[in-house]
C-alpha cells in the first residue's frame, strides 16, 4: 500500500513536471523517405541536408532519413507526403510529374545539352518557379539533386539503334511521359515500382528497364540485364519534396532554413554522385555488362518529335524557355 502511494505520488509529480521540461526542448522530428540504400549518393545528400538543418536550428529540427524504401515505394510515398503522413521525400521528378504535370517539361528526352545546362535551368528562374508551382498540389518544393542521365538496358540483345528496341518489354517509372517515350521508340512500356524491377528482369516479366549508372549498379540490375546502351535519353533531376501540411506548421523562418539547407546540400551531393557514378561504371564493366555507346543520337532524337508535339502548351512553352537557357 505504502509503495503504491509513493509510486502514485511519483507519477503525479512526473505528469506535472515532465511535460513542461520535455515540451520546452522537444525537437520537431520530420521523417524523410528515400528509396535508395544508405550509401547511395542521393541518400548521402539527404543526410547532409538533415545535418545542416539540425546544426542551423541548434537541434530544434531533426530530419530522420529512412533509406531503402522503408516508408514505401515512390508513388505511395508521394501520396503520403501530399496528405502529411510523411514529411519529406527525395524522389525522381518523373513520378512527381504525375501529380504536377508541368514538371514533365524537365524530363523531356534529349532536352538538355549537358548537366551544366540542366543545373543552369534548375538554379535559375525556371527552376525556382517550378519548385514554387508544387504548392497548390500540397507540396513544398525544397530543392534539386543530381540524377545523371538515363539509358536503356535489357537481358535480350544489344541495342545499337532504336529499331533494336522494337517489341521489348521495358519497365518505366509510374509516369505517363515515360510510357510515351518508350512507345515512341517502338518498345512496350511496363510501369512498375522500382523495388520490383530486379525480380521482373529475373523472371522475364520485363525484358529491360532504363536508368542511370548508379541505379543500374546499386540495384544489381546489371547482373540480370547485361546489355546497356548509353543513349542518354533523359536527364531527370532528383527532387526534394516537403509536405505542405506538415512543413506548413513551421514558422516561415524555419521553412526558409530548411529550403536553404536543401540548396546547400547540393554541392556535396553532386560530388558524391560523381564518385559513385564512376564506381558504378567500373563495377558493371567488371561484372560483364556489355556497354554500347551511341555515336550519332540524331535518329534517336528524331523519333521523339511526336512526343514533344503531344505535350500541353504549358509544357511546350517551358521547353522553349529551357532550350533558350545558355
Ligand atoms: C532512380 C531514382 C529513383 C527512382 C528510380 C526508378 O534513378 O533515383 O528515385 O525514381 O530511378 O526508376 O524508379
XYZ file of C-alpha atoms and ligand atoms in Angstrom:
339
model
C 0.000 0.000 0.000
C 2.736 2.349 1.025
C 4.766 1.567 -2.053
C 1.721 2.122 -4.229
C 1.148 5.508 -2.669
C 4.734 6.544 -3.251
C 4.530 5.346 -6.831
C 1.329 7.282 -7.325
C 2.827 10.465 -5.951
C 5.891 9.990 -8.147
C 3.646 9.532 -11.146
C 1.696 12.671 -10.387
C 4.901 14.649 -9.972
C 6.171 13.284 -13.299
C 2.918 14.089 -15.053
C 3.044 17.656 -13.835
C 6.713 18.397 -14.334
C 7.798 16.192 -17.251
C 5.664 17.642 -19.998
C 6.898 21.139 -19.218
C 10.541 20.202 -19.474
C 10.034 17.815 -22.377
C 7.908 20.196 -24.429
C 10.349 23.006 -23.851
C 13.163 21.143 -25.644
C 11.460 18.503 -27.706
C 12.744 18.826 -31.271
C 10.445 18.844 -34.253
C 11.078 15.482 -35.925
C 10.485 15.240 -39.663
C 10.609 11.907 -41.479
C 12.295 11.815 -44.891
C 11.574 8.884 -47.224
C 14.309 7.734 -49.609
C 14.112 4.757 -51.940
C 17.858 4.163 -52.259
C 20.198 2.438 -49.782
C 22.344 4.265 -47.248
C 25.496 4.583 -49.346
C 23.742 5.835 -52.498
C 24.583 9.445 -53.455
C 21.039 10.803 -53.088
C 20.816 9.265 -49.612
C 24.163 10.782 -48.695
C 22.763 14.097 -49.893
C 19.708 13.564 -47.653
C 21.963 13.010 -44.626
C 23.918 16.160 -45.411
C 20.656 18.100 -45.740
C 19.499 16.709 -42.378
C 22.840 17.572 -40.788
C 22.641 21.184 -41.950
C 19.066 21.565 -40.705
C 19.944 20.186 -37.283
C 23.069 22.308 -36.973
C 21.442 25.548 -38.100
C 18.367 25.084 -35.933
C 20.530 24.205 -32.919
C 18.866 20.835 -32.749
C 15.311 22.175 -32.788
C 14.541 20.493 -36.112
C 15.605 16.901 -36.684
C 15.182 15.214 -40.052
C 15.192 11.433 -39.763
C 16.211 9.774 -43.021
C 14.531 6.439 -43.849
C 16.514 4.876 -46.721
C 15.839 1.694 -48.687
C 12.110 2.314 -49.327
C 11.334 1.639 -45.652
C 8.406 4.045 -45.904
C 7.194 2.648 -49.244
C 7.711 2.888 -52.986
C 7.860 6.320 -54.611
C 4.302 6.770 -55.833
C 2.779 5.775 -52.492
C 5.306 7.920 -50.643
C 4.424 10.985 -52.720
C 0.739 10.441 -51.924
C 1.561 10.252 -48.238
C 3.598 13.442 -48.443
C 0.597 15.095 -50.070
C -1.620 14.317 -47.098
C 1.033 14.905 -44.460
C 1.688 11.326 -43.284
C 5.312 11.597 -44.466
C 7.000 14.987 -44.077
C 9.670 14.985 -46.769
C 10.859 12.747 -49.578
C 13.663 12.644 -52.101
C 12.305 11.248 -55.350
C 12.775 11.448 -59.096
C 10.903 14.214 -60.923
C 9.196 11.520 -63.064
C 6.668 10.218 -60.535
C 6.046 13.734 -59.160
C 5.038 14.865 -62.647
C 2.024 12.550 -62.358
C 0.837 14.950 -59.626
C 2.239 18.206 -61.066
C 2.071 17.863 -64.893
C 4.197 20.973 -65.544
C 7.212 19.065 -64.244
C 7.151 16.954 -67.399
C 8.999 19.798 -69.079
C 12.056 18.852 -67.012
C 12.189 15.268 -68.177
C 11.681 15.638 -71.908
C 14.059 13.440 -73.931
C 17.333 14.904 -75.187
C 16.340 18.269 -73.747
C 19.498 19.481 -72.061
C 22.812 19.925 -73.819
C 24.579 18.532 -70.757
C 24.498 18.517 -66.934
C 25.638 22.149 -66.753
C 22.729 23.229 -68.899
C 20.311 21.362 -66.613
C 21.801 22.964 -63.500
C 21.575 26.441 -65.029
C 17.890 25.787 -65.607
C 17.300 24.343 -62.123
C 19.162 27.140 -60.337
C 17.651 29.880 -62.481
C 14.192 31.435 -62.656
C 12.604 28.404 -64.343
C 13.763 26.020 -61.629
C 12.630 28.371 -58.863
C 9.227 28.915 -60.472
C 8.674 25.182 -60.879
C 9.556 24.468 -57.261
C 7.009 27.104 -56.256
C 4.400 25.604 -58.587
C 4.233 22.485 -56.397
C 2.395 24.330 -53.603
C -1.165 24.245 -54.948
C -0.793 20.440 -55.122
C 0.038 20.155 -51.428
C 3.820 20.027 -51.772
C 6.684 22.329 -50.913
C 9.477 22.026 -53.450
C 12.668 22.227 -51.406
C 15.407 21.649 -53.942
C 17.019 19.556 -56.651
C 19.694 16.864 -56.609
C 21.815 15.390 -59.412
C 20.379 12.285 -61.059
C 22.657 11.719 -64.060
C 21.278 10.604 -67.387
C 19.073 7.591 -68.099
C 19.829 4.775 -70.525
C 18.270 1.547 -71.738
C 19.365 -1.876 -70.580
C 17.942 -5.329 -71.186
C 18.547 -9.039 -70.934
C 17.830 -9.954 -74.559
C 20.148 -8.264 -77.034
C 22.472 -5.402 -77.815
C 20.682 -2.160 -78.680
C 22.607 -0.183 -81.273
C 19.747 1.717 -82.883
C 16.188 2.473 -81.749
C 14.979 -0.264 -84.142
C 16.665 -2.828 -81.868
C 14.282 -1.826 -79.067
C 11.244 -2.850 -81.067
C 8.933 -5.165 -79.166
C 10.988 -5.285 -75.959
C 9.070 -5.011 -72.688
C 10.707 -2.085 -70.912
C 9.891 -1.155 -67.337
C 9.219 2.536 -66.730
C 8.529 4.636 -63.652
C 4.894 5.366 -62.932
C 4.894 8.247 -65.396
C 2.794 8.803 -68.493
C 5.576 10.679 -70.192
C 7.985 7.784 -69.761
C 5.408 5.417 -71.203
C 5.075 7.685 -74.238
C 8.845 7.857 -74.603
C 9.322 4.096 -74.602
C 6.405 3.613 -77.022
C 7.848 6.232 -79.371
C 10.995 4.086 -79.591
C 8.847 1.095 -80.581
C 9.193 -0.812 -77.306
C 6.399 -1.818 -74.902
C 6.360 0.205 -71.675
C 5.510 -1.533 -68.404
C 5.046 0.771 -65.399
C 6.330 -0.887 -62.239
C 7.641 0.129 -58.818
C 11.430 0.416 -58.617
C 11.689 -2.320 -55.998
C 10.066 -4.886 -58.292
C 12.336 -4.401 -61.291
C 15.043 -6.890 -60.285
C 12.633 -9.811 -59.974
C 10.782 -8.602 -63.068
C 14.004 -8.902 -65.055
C 14.937 -12.193 -63.460
C 11.602 -13.869 -64.152
C 11.225 -12.366 -67.624
C 8.093 -10.352 -66.801
C 10.053 -7.499 -68.395
C 12.985 -7.612 -70.831
C 14.614 -4.416 -69.709
C 14.424 -1.070 -67.984
C 16.137 2.299 -68.132
C 18.092 4.195 -65.548
C 21.345 5.970 -64.701
C 24.645 4.178 -63.974
C 24.298 4.387 -60.171
C 20.851 2.769 -60.118
C 21.813 0.137 -62.708
C 24.632 -0.842 -60.381
C 23.179 -0.408 -56.864
C 20.080 -2.495 -57.648
C 22.185 -5.265 -59.232
C 20.059 -4.982 -62.356
C 23.316 -5.322 -64.276
C 23.536 -8.907 -63.089
C 20.272 -9.829 -64.825
C 20.278 -7.389 -67.774
C 23.749 -7.067 -69.205
C 23.133 -5.098 -72.415
C 23.459 -1.408 -71.555
C 23.210 1.312 -74.210
C 24.425 4.769 -73.335
C 21.790 6.675 -75.300
C 21.233 9.240 -72.510
C 17.586 9.715 -73.496
C 16.719 11.745 -70.423
C 18.389 13.696 -67.682
C 15.833 13.650 -64.895
C 16.592 15.752 -61.834
C 16.037 14.319 -58.398
C 13.800 16.490 -56.246
C 13.309 17.019 -52.522
C 9.644 17.486 -51.783
C 8.134 18.534 -48.474
C 4.555 18.169 -47.303
C 2.679 21.452 -47.283
C 0.594 20.168 -44.384
C 3.472 19.266 -42.078
C 6.030 21.910 -43.093
C 3.213 24.459 -43.097
C 3.091 24.066 -39.301
C 6.597 25.522 -39.007
C 7.371 29.225 -38.927
C 8.270 30.941 -42.201
C 11.814 31.362 -40.897
C 12.152 27.627 -40.201
C 10.718 26.789 -43.605
C 13.332 29.030 -45.172
C 16.055 27.426 -43.040
C 15.030 24.029 -44.426
C 14.932 25.299 -48.009
C 18.363 26.881 -47.679
C 19.808 23.689 -46.192
C 18.436 21.707 -49.156
C 20.148 24.140 -51.528
C 23.385 23.993 -49.562
C 23.482 20.202 -49.612
C 23.613 20.143 -53.417
C 27.352 20.636 -53.903
C 28.062 17.783 -51.505
C 25.504 15.556 -53.239
C 26.965 16.318 -56.682
C 30.439 15.281 -55.520
C 29.062 12.062 -54.055
C 27.229 11.476 -57.308
C 30.360 11.856 -59.430
C 32.293 9.414 -57.235
C 29.536 6.809 -57.141
C 28.861 7.116 -60.872
C 32.477 6.257 -61.641
C 32.414 3.375 -59.177
C 29.225 2.088 -60.837
C 30.727 2.252 -64.326
C 33.790 0.333 -63.160
C 31.745 -2.274 -61.297
C 29.256 -3.014 -64.060
C 32.035 -3.292 -66.611
C 33.951 -5.643 -64.356
C 30.703 -7.555 -63.802
C 30.484 -8.361 -67.506
C 27.964 -5.825 -68.775
C 28.215 -5.087 -72.448
C 28.242 -1.312 -72.935
C 27.138 0.142 -76.266
C 27.961 3.774 -76.984
C 25.750 5.831 -79.291
C 27.890 7.910 -81.639
C 25.026 9.510 -83.517
C 21.968 10.435 -81.482
C 20.140 12.042 -84.426
C 17.951 9.002 -85.255
C 17.027 8.648 -81.571
C 16.155 12.335 -81.252
C 14.094 12.319 -84.462
C 11.723 9.702 -83.039
C 10.868 11.972 -80.110
C 9.240 14.729 -82.211
C 5.663 13.348 -81.854
C 6.137 13.153 -78.066
C 7.133 16.831 -77.959
C 4.192 17.735 -80.211
C 1.782 15.902 -77.877
C 2.654 17.970 -74.804
C 0.401 20.680 -73.387
C 1.052 24.283 -74.398
C 2.327 24.942 -70.872
C 4.980 22.218 -71.192
C 5.885 23.247 -74.742
C 6.412 26.853 -73.641
C 8.610 25.720 -70.779
C 10.613 23.519 -73.135
C 11.311 26.545 -75.341
C 12.420 28.540 -72.307
C 14.684 25.698 -71.166
C 16.236 25.362 -74.607
C 16.920 29.109 -74.671
C 18.985 28.986 -71.460
C 22.609 29.432 -72.444
C 16.281 6.353 -59.872
C 15.763 7.441 -58.981
C 14.724 6.881 -58.041
C 13.649 6.116 -58.791
C 14.227 5.161 -59.774
C 13.187 4.488 -60.656
O 17.229 6.866 -60.770
O 16.795 7.988 -58.218
O 14.222 7.914 -57.264
O 12.766 7.028 -59.430
O 15.207 5.785 -60.595
O 13.486 4.255 -61.822
O 12.106 4.177 -60.162
